[in-house]
Amino acid sequence: MGHARDIEDLIDLMARLPGLGPRSARRAVLMLLKKRGPLMAPLAQAMAHVALTAKDCTRCGNIGTTDICPICADDRRATGEICVVEDVADLWAMERTGAFKGRYHVLGGTLSALDAVGPEDLRIPRLVARVAEEGLREVILALNLTVDGQTTAHYIADVLEGSGVQVTSLAQGVPVGGELDYLDDGTIGAALRARKRF
Amino acid sequence: MGHARDIEDLIDLMARLPGLGPRSARRAVLMLLKKRGPLMAPLAQAMAHVALTAKDCTRCGNIGTTDICPICADDRRATGEICVVEDVADLWAMERTGAFKGRYHVLGGTLSALDAVGPEDLRIPRLVARVAEEGLREVILALNLTVDGQTTAHYIADVLEGSGVQVTSLAQGVPVGGELDYLDDGTIGAALRARKRF
């Protein structure tokens, strides 16, 4: 390929990132090679640092660089309610909205018979323990509206039945900016069934 | 944002790569965080290594990890002809075709009155020196068919006039797989003027 084996290896590793293929990985590496001082060295250092220090929050499963993540450690967060998400990406998405002031619980996936993922493979036992330990009032299920996500939501609701905590889930309906003509039938049907007084 | 400052910094740096925006940088970092051992640590290490060892070939300007790049150091490459390209990316593109067996000369850009890039800012004096030193038969100009690229090509042809070396350039015409209906007028015109016996 006309360049050193080391550079080739770097391109191969970069190409494994989501959103980058072999071609764009090559382009990214070439750009890094041209900005060795201002970008490549700091990026390599930041990545090595995070790879070394990143850890899952022992309480909620969020990724941070401390045993207890910034959200769990933040005294200003509302107590009494936690939002259950499948994945750290979902937690970040919720946080970006700024709409939720409580704490989180990251399951780390969904139940899946096909992939042999059971409750003990996720942080479901930990969730049940937290409900009791933290005296929670409400558990908000913010799981994806996929089959696996909803199966998991139903399972959690069942498990928490009788624990005294209120289990809620995100509203279903027409997304903001959504046009009926472009929405799938399931969404329109759900929005119609959940219609409310104008 | 619910995650540590270090992770935020890493996302910001990743977002500066071509082909990645803030959103896809976040996705990439999240994926790296999940594959800290198998992907993130090796990637950080490979990047740090290349950032430290990468250097421009003193002869042709290609990027490698040695003073003389693998192509210049390869005895099996044809001598007597070099291919002049604007950028290392173009050299890599040429190499991928496998069609050229000689060595290269990377200019490092194009002449540009607007950006105040003159011949001494590029590797043009070095090219002139190589023509004499290496007793070259042919200099193939593989510069982009942009205004700046072609200005640079004409300048180089002028400079090498009288040095006894043959200066050639890539053929212009319809690209392989090209459909006339989708080609610009300039390309069709150039292909017509350069028509050849079928």
PDB file of N, CA and C in Angstrom, chain B residues 22-58:
ATOM      1  N   PRO B  22     -20.272  15.441  15.911  1.00  0.00           N
ATOM      2  CA  PRO B  22     -20.424  15.260  17.356  1.00  0.00           C
ATOM      3  C   PRO B  22     -21.202  13.989  17.689  1.00  0.00           C
ATOM      4  N   ARG B  23     -22.237  13.725  16.887  1.00  0.00           N
ATOM      5  CA  ARG B  23     -23.100  12.584  17.166  1.00  0.00           C
ATOM      6  C   ARG B  23     -22.372  11.260  16.935  1.00  0.00           C
ATOM      7  N   SER B  24     -21.719  11.145  15.786  1.00  0.00           N
ATOM      8  CA  SER B  24     -21.056   9.871  15.479  1.00  0.00           C
ATOM      9  C   SER B  24     -19.797   9.713  16.325  1.00  0.00           C
ATOM     10  N   ALA B  25     -19.183  10.832  16.730  1.00  0.00           N
ATOM     11  CA  ALA B  25     -18.035  10.741  17.636  1.00  0.00           C
ATOM     12  C   ALA B  25     -18.478  10.147  18.963  1.00  0.00           C
ATOM     13  N   ARG B  26     -19.644  10.570  19.436  1.00  0.00           N
ATOM     14  CA  ARG B  26     -20.188  10.033  20.683  1.00  0.00           C
ATOM     15  C   ARG B  26     -20.431   8.539  20.550  1.00  0.00           C
ATOM     16  N   ARG B  27     -21.004   8.165  19.411  1.00  0.00           N
ATOM     17  CA  ARG B  27     -21.297   6.754  19.172  1.00  0.00           C
ATOM     18  C   ARG B  27     -20.002   5.946  19.137  1.00  0.00           C
ATOM     19  N   ALA B  28     -18.992   6.508  18.482  1.00  0.00           N
ATOM     20  CA  ALA B  28     -17.707   5.808  18.377  1.00  0.00           C
ATOM     21  C   ALA B  28     -17.066   5.646  19.751  1.00  0.00           C
ATOM     22  N   VAL B  29     -17.120   6.723  20.551  1.00  0.00           N
ATOM     23  CA  VAL B  29     -16.504   6.652  21.883  1.00  0.00           C
ATOM     24  C   VAL B  29     -17.244   5.655  22.760  1.00  0.00           C
ATOM     25  N   LEU B  30     -18.560   5.634  22.632  1.00  0.00           N
ATOM     26  CA  LEU B  30     -19.363   4.695  23.418  1.00  0.00           C
ATOM     27  C   LEU B  30     -18.984   3.264  23.071  1.00  0.00           C
ATOM     28  N   MET B  31     -18.788   3.036  21.774  1.00  0.00           N
ATOM     29  CA  MET B  31     -18.392   1.703  21.326  1.00  0.00           C
ATOM     30  C   MET B  31     -17.004   1.374  21.863  1.00  0.00           C
ATOM     31  N   LEU B  32     -16.116   2.355  21.833  1.00  0.00           N
ATOM     32  CA  LEU B  32     -14.772   2.149  22.374  1.00  0.00           C
ATOM     33  C   LEU B  32     -14.834   1.844  23.866  1.00  0.00           C
ATOM     34  N   LEU B  33     -15.713   2.572  24.583  1.00  0.00           N
ATOM     35  CA  LEU B  33     -15.832   2.367  26.028  1.00  0.00           C
ATOM     36  C   LEU B  33     -16.287   0.949  26.346  1.00  0.00           C
ATOM     37  N   LYS B  34     -17.128   0.410  25.462  1.00  0.00           N
ATOM     38  CA  LYS B  34     -17.602  -0.959  25.702  1.00  0.00           C
ATOM     39  C   LYS B  34     -16.545  -1.981  25.348  1.00  0.00           C
ATOM     40  N   LYS B  35     -15.648  -1.615  24.434  1.00  0.00           N
ATOM     41  CA  LYS B  35     -14.583  -2.543  24.030  1.00  0.00           C
ATOM     42  C   LYS B  35     -13.243  -1.965  24.472  1.00  0.00           C
ATOM     43  N   ARG B  36     -13.157  -1.631  25.748  1.00  0.00           N
ATOM     44  CA  ARG B  36     -11.944  -0.994  26.249  1.00  0.00           C
ATOM     45  C   ARG B  36     -10.718  -1.879  26.029  1.00  0.00           C
ATOM     46  N   GLY B  37     -10.872  -3.168  26.367  1.00  0.00           N
ATOM     47  CA  GLY B  37      -9.724  -4.072  26.238  1.00  0.00           C
ATOM     48  C   GLY B  37      -9.413  -4.413  24.791  1.00  0.00           C
ATOM     49  N   PRO B  38     -10.392  -4.957  24.054  1.00  0.00           N
ATOM     50  CA  PRO B  38     -10.065  -5.452  22.711  1.00  0.00           C
ATOM     51  C   PRO B  38      -9.824  -4.361  21.673  1.00  0.00           C
ATOM     52  N   LEU B  39     -10.388  -3.158  21.847  1.00  0.00           N
ATOM     53  CA  LEU B  39     -10.264  -2.164  20.780  1.00  0.00           C
ATOM     54  C   LEU B  39      -9.656  -0.838  21.236  1.00  0.00           C
ATOM     55  N   MET B  40     -10.168  -0.291  22.351  1.00  0.00           N
ATOM     56  CA  MET B  40      -9.763   1.056  22.738  1.00  0.00           C
ATOM     57  C   MET B  40      -8.279   1.120  23.109  1.00  0.00           C
ATOM     58  N   ALA B  41      -7.831   0.197  23.927  1.00  0.00           N
ATOM     59  CA  ALA B  41      -6.435   0.226  24.349  1.00  0.00           C
ATOM     60  C   ALA B  41      -5.478   0.016  23.166  1.00  0.00           C
ATOM     61  N   PRO B  42      -5.730  -1.013  22.300  1.00  0.00           N
ATOM     62  CA  PRO B  42      -4.841  -1.184  21.138  1.00  0.00           C
ATOM     63  C   PRO B  42      -4.869   0.026  20.204  1.00  0.00           C
ATOM     64  N   LEU B  43      -6.055   0.624  20.018  1.00  0.00           N
ATOM     65  CA  LEU B  43      -6.164   1.778  19.120  1.00  0.00           C
ATOM     66  C   LEU B  43      -5.370   2.954  19.669  1.00  0.00           C
ATOM     67  N   ALA B  44      -5.503   3.205  20.967  1.00  0.00           N
ATOM     68  CA  ALA B  44      -4.769   4.306  21.592  1.00  0.00           C
ATOM     69  C   ALA B  44      -3.270   4.076  21.457  1.00  0.00           C
ATOM     70  N   GLN B  45      -2.869   2.827  21.648  1.00  0.00           N
ATOM     71  CA  GLN B  45      -1.449   2.491  21.574  1.00  0.00           C
ATOM     72  C   GLN B  45      -0.920   2.652  20.149  1.00  0.00           C
ATOM     73  N   ALA B  46      -1.689   2.139  19.171  1.00  0.00           N
ATOM     74  CA  ALA B  46      -1.270   2.242  17.767  1.00  0.00           C
ATOM     75  C   ALA B  46      -1.157   3.699  17.363  1.00  0.00           C
ATOM     76  N   MET B  47      -2.119   4.516  17.836  1.00  0.00           N
ATOM     77  CA  MET B  47      -2.137   5.921  17.463  1.00  0.00           C
ATOM     78  C   MET B  47      -0.952   6.656  18.082  1.00  0.00           C
ATOM     79  N   ALA B  48      -0.681   6.376  19.346  1.00  0.00           N
ATOM     80  CA  ALA B  48       0.450   7.017  20.025  1.00  0.00           C
ATOM     81  C   ALA B  48       1.753   6.622  19.339  1.00  0.00           C
ATOM     82  N   HIS B  49       1.847   5.345  18.974  1.00  0.00           N
ATOM     83  CA  HIS B  49       3.049   4.841  18.317  1.00  0.00           C
ATOM     84  C   HIS B  49       3.276   5.547  16.984  1.00  0.00           C
ATOM     85  N   VAL B  50       2.218   5.626  16.168  1.00  0.00           N
ATOM     86  CA  VAL B  50       2.361   6.259  14.855  1.00  0.00           C
ATOM     87  C   VAL B  50       2.637   7.756  15.015  1.00  0.00           C
ATOM     88  N   ALA B  51       1.948   8.404  15.980  1.00  0.00           N
ATOM     89  CA  ALA B  51       2.171   9.837  16.200  1.00  0.00           C
ATOM     90  C   ALA B  51       3.634  10.099  16.524  1.00  0.00           C
ATOM     91  N   LEU B  52       4.244   9.136  17.189  1.00  0.00           N
ATOM     92  CA  LEU B  52       5.624   9.305  17.628  1.00  0.00           C
ATOM     93  C   LEU B  52       6.614   8.972  16.516  1.00  0.00           C
ATOM     94  N   THR B  53       6.281   7.964  15.697  1.00  0.00           N
ATOM     95  CA  THR B  53       7.265   7.463  14.743  1.00  0.00           C
ATOM     96  C   THR B  53       7.065   7.966  13.319  1.00  0.00           C
ATOM     97  N   ALA B  54       5.866   8.478  13.001  1.00  0.00           N
ATOM     98  CA  ALA B  54       5.605   8.864  11.605  1.00  0.00           C
ATOM     99  C   ALA B  54       6.505  10.017  11.184  1.00  0.00           C
ATOM    100  N   LYS B  55       7.002   9.921   9.977  1.00  0.00           N
ATOM    101  CA  LYS B  55       7.806  11.016   9.441  1.00  0.00           C
ATOM    102  C   LYS B  55       7.672  11.038   7.928  1.00  0.00           C
ATOM    103  N   ASP B  56       7.940  12.201   7.341  1.00  0.00           N
ATOM    104  CA  ASP B  56       7.885  12.314   5.890  1.00  0.00           C
ATOM    105  C   ASP B  56       9.159  11.716   5.307  1.00  0.00           C
ATOM    106  N   CYS B  57       9.010  10.953   4.241  1.00  0.00           N
ATOM    107  CA  CYS B  57      10.165  10.395   3.529  1.00  0.00           C
ATOM    108  C   CYS B  57      11.013  11.574   3.024  1.00  0.00           C
ATOM    109  N   THR B  58      12.300  11.539   3.325  1.00  0.00           N
ATOM    110  CA  THR B  58      13.151  12.671   2.934  1.00  0.00           C
ATOM    111  C   THR B  58      13.312  12.735   1.422  1.00  0.00           C
TER     112      THR B  58
END
